[in-house]
Coordinates of C-alpha atoms in Angstrom, one line a residue:
X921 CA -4.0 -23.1 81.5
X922 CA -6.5 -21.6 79.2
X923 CA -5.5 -18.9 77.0
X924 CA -6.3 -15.2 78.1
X925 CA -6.8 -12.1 76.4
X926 CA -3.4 -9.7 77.1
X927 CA -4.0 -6.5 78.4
X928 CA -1.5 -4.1 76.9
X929 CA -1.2 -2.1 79.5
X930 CA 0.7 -5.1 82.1
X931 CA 4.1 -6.3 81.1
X932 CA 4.4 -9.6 78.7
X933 CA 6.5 -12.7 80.4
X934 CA 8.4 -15.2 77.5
X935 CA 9.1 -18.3 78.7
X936 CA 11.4 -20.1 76.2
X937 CA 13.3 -23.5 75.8
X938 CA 15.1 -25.7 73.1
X939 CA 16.2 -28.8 72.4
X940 CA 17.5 -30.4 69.6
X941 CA 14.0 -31.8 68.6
X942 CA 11.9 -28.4 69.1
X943 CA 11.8 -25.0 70.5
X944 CA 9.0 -24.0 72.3
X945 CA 7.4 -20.8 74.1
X946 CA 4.6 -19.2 76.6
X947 CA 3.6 -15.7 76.5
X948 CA 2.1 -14.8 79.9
X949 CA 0.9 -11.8 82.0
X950 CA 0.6 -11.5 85.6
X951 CA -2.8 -10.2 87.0
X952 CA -3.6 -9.9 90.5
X953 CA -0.8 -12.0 91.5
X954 CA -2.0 -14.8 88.7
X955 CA -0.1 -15.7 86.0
X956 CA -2.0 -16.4 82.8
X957 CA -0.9 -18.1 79.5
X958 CA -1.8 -15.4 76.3
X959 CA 0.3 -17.9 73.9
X960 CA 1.5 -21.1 73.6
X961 CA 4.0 -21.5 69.9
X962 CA 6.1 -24.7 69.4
X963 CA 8.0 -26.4 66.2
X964 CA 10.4 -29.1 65.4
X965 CA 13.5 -28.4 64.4
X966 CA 14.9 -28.8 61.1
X967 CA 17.3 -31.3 59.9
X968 CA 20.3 -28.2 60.0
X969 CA 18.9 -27.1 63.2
X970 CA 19.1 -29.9 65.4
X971 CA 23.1 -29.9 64.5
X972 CA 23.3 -26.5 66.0
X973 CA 25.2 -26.1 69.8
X974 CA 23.1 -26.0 72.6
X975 CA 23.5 -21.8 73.1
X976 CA 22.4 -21.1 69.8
X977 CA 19.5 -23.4 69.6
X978 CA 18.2 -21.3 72.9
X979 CA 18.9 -18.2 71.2
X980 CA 17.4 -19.6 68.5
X981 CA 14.0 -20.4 70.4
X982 CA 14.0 -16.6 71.8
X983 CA 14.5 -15.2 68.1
X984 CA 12.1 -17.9 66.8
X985 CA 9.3 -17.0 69.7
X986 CA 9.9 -13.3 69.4
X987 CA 8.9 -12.9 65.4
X988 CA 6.3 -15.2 65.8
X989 CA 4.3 -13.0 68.7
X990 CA 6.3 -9.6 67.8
X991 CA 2.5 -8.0 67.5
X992 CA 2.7 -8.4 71.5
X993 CA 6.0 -7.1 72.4
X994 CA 5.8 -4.1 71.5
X995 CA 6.3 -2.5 75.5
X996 CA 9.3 -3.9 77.7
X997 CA 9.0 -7.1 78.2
X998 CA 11.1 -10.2 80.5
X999 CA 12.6 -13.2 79.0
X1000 CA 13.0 -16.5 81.3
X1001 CA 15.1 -18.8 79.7
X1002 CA 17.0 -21.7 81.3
X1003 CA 20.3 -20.7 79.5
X1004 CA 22.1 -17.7 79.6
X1005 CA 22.9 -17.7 75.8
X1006 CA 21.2 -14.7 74.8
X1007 CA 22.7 -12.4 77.5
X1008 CA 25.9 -14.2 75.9
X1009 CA 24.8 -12.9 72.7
X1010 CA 24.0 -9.3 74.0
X1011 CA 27.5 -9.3 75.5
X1012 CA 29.6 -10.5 72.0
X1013 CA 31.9 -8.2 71.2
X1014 CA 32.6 -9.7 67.4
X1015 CA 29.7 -12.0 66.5
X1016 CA 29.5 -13.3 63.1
X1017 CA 27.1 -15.2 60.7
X1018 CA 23.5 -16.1 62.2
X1019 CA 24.5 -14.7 65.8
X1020 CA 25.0 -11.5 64.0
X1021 CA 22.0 -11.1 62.6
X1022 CA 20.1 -12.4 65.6
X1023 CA 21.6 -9.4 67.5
X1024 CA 20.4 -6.9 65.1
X1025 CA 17.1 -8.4 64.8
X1026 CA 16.9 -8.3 69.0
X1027 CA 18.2 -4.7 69.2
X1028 CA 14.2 -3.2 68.1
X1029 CA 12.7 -5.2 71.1
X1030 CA 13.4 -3.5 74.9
X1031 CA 13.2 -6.7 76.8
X1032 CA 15.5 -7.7 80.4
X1033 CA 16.5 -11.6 80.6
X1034 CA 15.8 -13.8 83.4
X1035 CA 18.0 -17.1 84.2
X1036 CA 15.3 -20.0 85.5
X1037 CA 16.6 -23.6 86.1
X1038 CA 15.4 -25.7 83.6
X1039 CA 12.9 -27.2 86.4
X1040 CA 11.8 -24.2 87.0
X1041 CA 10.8 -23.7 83.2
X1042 CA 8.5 -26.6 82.9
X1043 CA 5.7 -24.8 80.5
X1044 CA 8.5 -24.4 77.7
X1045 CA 10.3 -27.1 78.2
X1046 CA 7.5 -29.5 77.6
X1047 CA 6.5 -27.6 74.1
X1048 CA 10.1 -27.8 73.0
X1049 CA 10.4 -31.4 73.8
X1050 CA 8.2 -32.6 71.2
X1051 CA 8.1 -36.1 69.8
X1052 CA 8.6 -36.0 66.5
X1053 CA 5.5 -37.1 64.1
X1054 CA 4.6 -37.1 60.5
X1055 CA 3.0 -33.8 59.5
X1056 CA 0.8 -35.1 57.6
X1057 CA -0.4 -37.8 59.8
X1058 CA -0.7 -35.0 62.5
X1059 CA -3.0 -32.6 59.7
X1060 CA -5.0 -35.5 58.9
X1061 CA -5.6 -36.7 62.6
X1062 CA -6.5 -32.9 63.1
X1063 CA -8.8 -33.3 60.6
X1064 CA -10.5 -36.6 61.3
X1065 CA -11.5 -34.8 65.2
X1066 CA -12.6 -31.5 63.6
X1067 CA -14.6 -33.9 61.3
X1068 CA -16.2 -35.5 64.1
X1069 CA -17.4 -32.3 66.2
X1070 CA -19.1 -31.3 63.3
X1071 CA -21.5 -33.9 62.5
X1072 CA -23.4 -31.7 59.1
X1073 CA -20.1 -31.1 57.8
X1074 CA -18.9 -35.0 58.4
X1075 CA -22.1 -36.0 56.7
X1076 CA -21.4 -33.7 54.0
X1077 CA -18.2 -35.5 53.2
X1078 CA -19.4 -38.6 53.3
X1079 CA -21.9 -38.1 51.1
X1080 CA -19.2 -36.6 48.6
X1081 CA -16.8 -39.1 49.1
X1082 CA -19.9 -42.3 48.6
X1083 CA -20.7 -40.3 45.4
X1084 CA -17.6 -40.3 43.9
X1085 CA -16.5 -43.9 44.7
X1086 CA -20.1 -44.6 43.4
X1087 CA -18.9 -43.1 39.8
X1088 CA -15.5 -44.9 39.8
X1089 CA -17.4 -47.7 40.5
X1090 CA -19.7 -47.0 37.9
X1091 CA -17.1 -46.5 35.0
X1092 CA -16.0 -50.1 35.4
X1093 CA -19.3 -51.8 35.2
X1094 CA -19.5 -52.8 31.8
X1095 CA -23.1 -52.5 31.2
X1096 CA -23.3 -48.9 32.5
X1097 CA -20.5 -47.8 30.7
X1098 CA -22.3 -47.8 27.5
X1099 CA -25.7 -46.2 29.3
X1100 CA -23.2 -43.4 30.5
X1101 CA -21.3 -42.8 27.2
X1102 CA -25.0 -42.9 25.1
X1103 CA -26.5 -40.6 27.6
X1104 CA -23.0 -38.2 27.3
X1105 CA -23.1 -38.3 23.7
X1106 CA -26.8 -37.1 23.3
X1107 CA -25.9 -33.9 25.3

């Protein structure tokens, strides 16, 4: 769905999954019986991350999700998860380490917590189930298309890039070396 501009005034839905390759989120509002997507936020997990348990890794997508739109939740809001870990980690009665901190980080949001079967949760399943690809090959593939749909700015490049492969070329041919370095040394 496209993106939608939230209206403050309805309450947000947070649609979040994990898995050990990602973690992945929609932000939605419902508007005359409609739902419509106001976010979409994904990542790959780190190295550490993907050797966490299942429960905290779903935690970890709601605590991830929530810091990264917090500008949005600042009314109640619902959580739909496919795991019941974070009404686990309301409920702890002694949590320590990262759970710990995760609770206090929660306890300045007012939000309730819905259980959906994973099938159910399709839109943030598929963001957390992300094949994992070279950043940089993923930056410079993202630049290559923006490139493309802007043909003065592509030119622009080119022409840059032809100049300057034009003066590498340039210092290596013998004869033009010693035009350059004349012309250089008479400035």
């Amino acid at each position: 769905p496209i993106l939608q501009y939230p209206d403050f005034e309805i309450p947000f839905t947070l649609y979040t999954n994990a898995s050990k390759k990602g973690l992945g989120a929609v932000l939605s509002q419902k508007k005359d019986g409609k739902k419509y997507v106001i976010a979409y936020v994904s990542r790959l997990t780190n190295k550490t991350e993907e050797n966490y348990p299942i429960t905290d890794l779903e935690c970890l997508a709601i605590i991830w999700s929530i810091k990264h739109i917090h500008h949005y939740l600042s009314r109640p809001f619902t959580i739909v998860t496919d795991h019941a870990a974070i009404k686990w980690l309301k409920t702890s009665k002694m949590p320590k380490g990262r759970r710990a901190r995760w609770i206090i980080e929660l306890q300045q949001y007012h939000f309730n917590i819905e259980h959906r079967a994973g099938k159910h949760n399709a839109n943030a399943d598929a963001l957390s189930c992300i094949i994992e690809i070279e950043e940089e090959s993923l930056l410079l593939n993202y630049v290559k298309k923006q490139l493309d749909q802007l043909p003065i700015i592509r030119n622009m490049v080119q022409q840059n890039l032809q100049k300057e492969q034009q003066k590498q070329k340039d210092q290596y041919d013998e004869k033009l070396k010693k035009i350059v370095s004349y012309q250089i040394g008479d400035l």
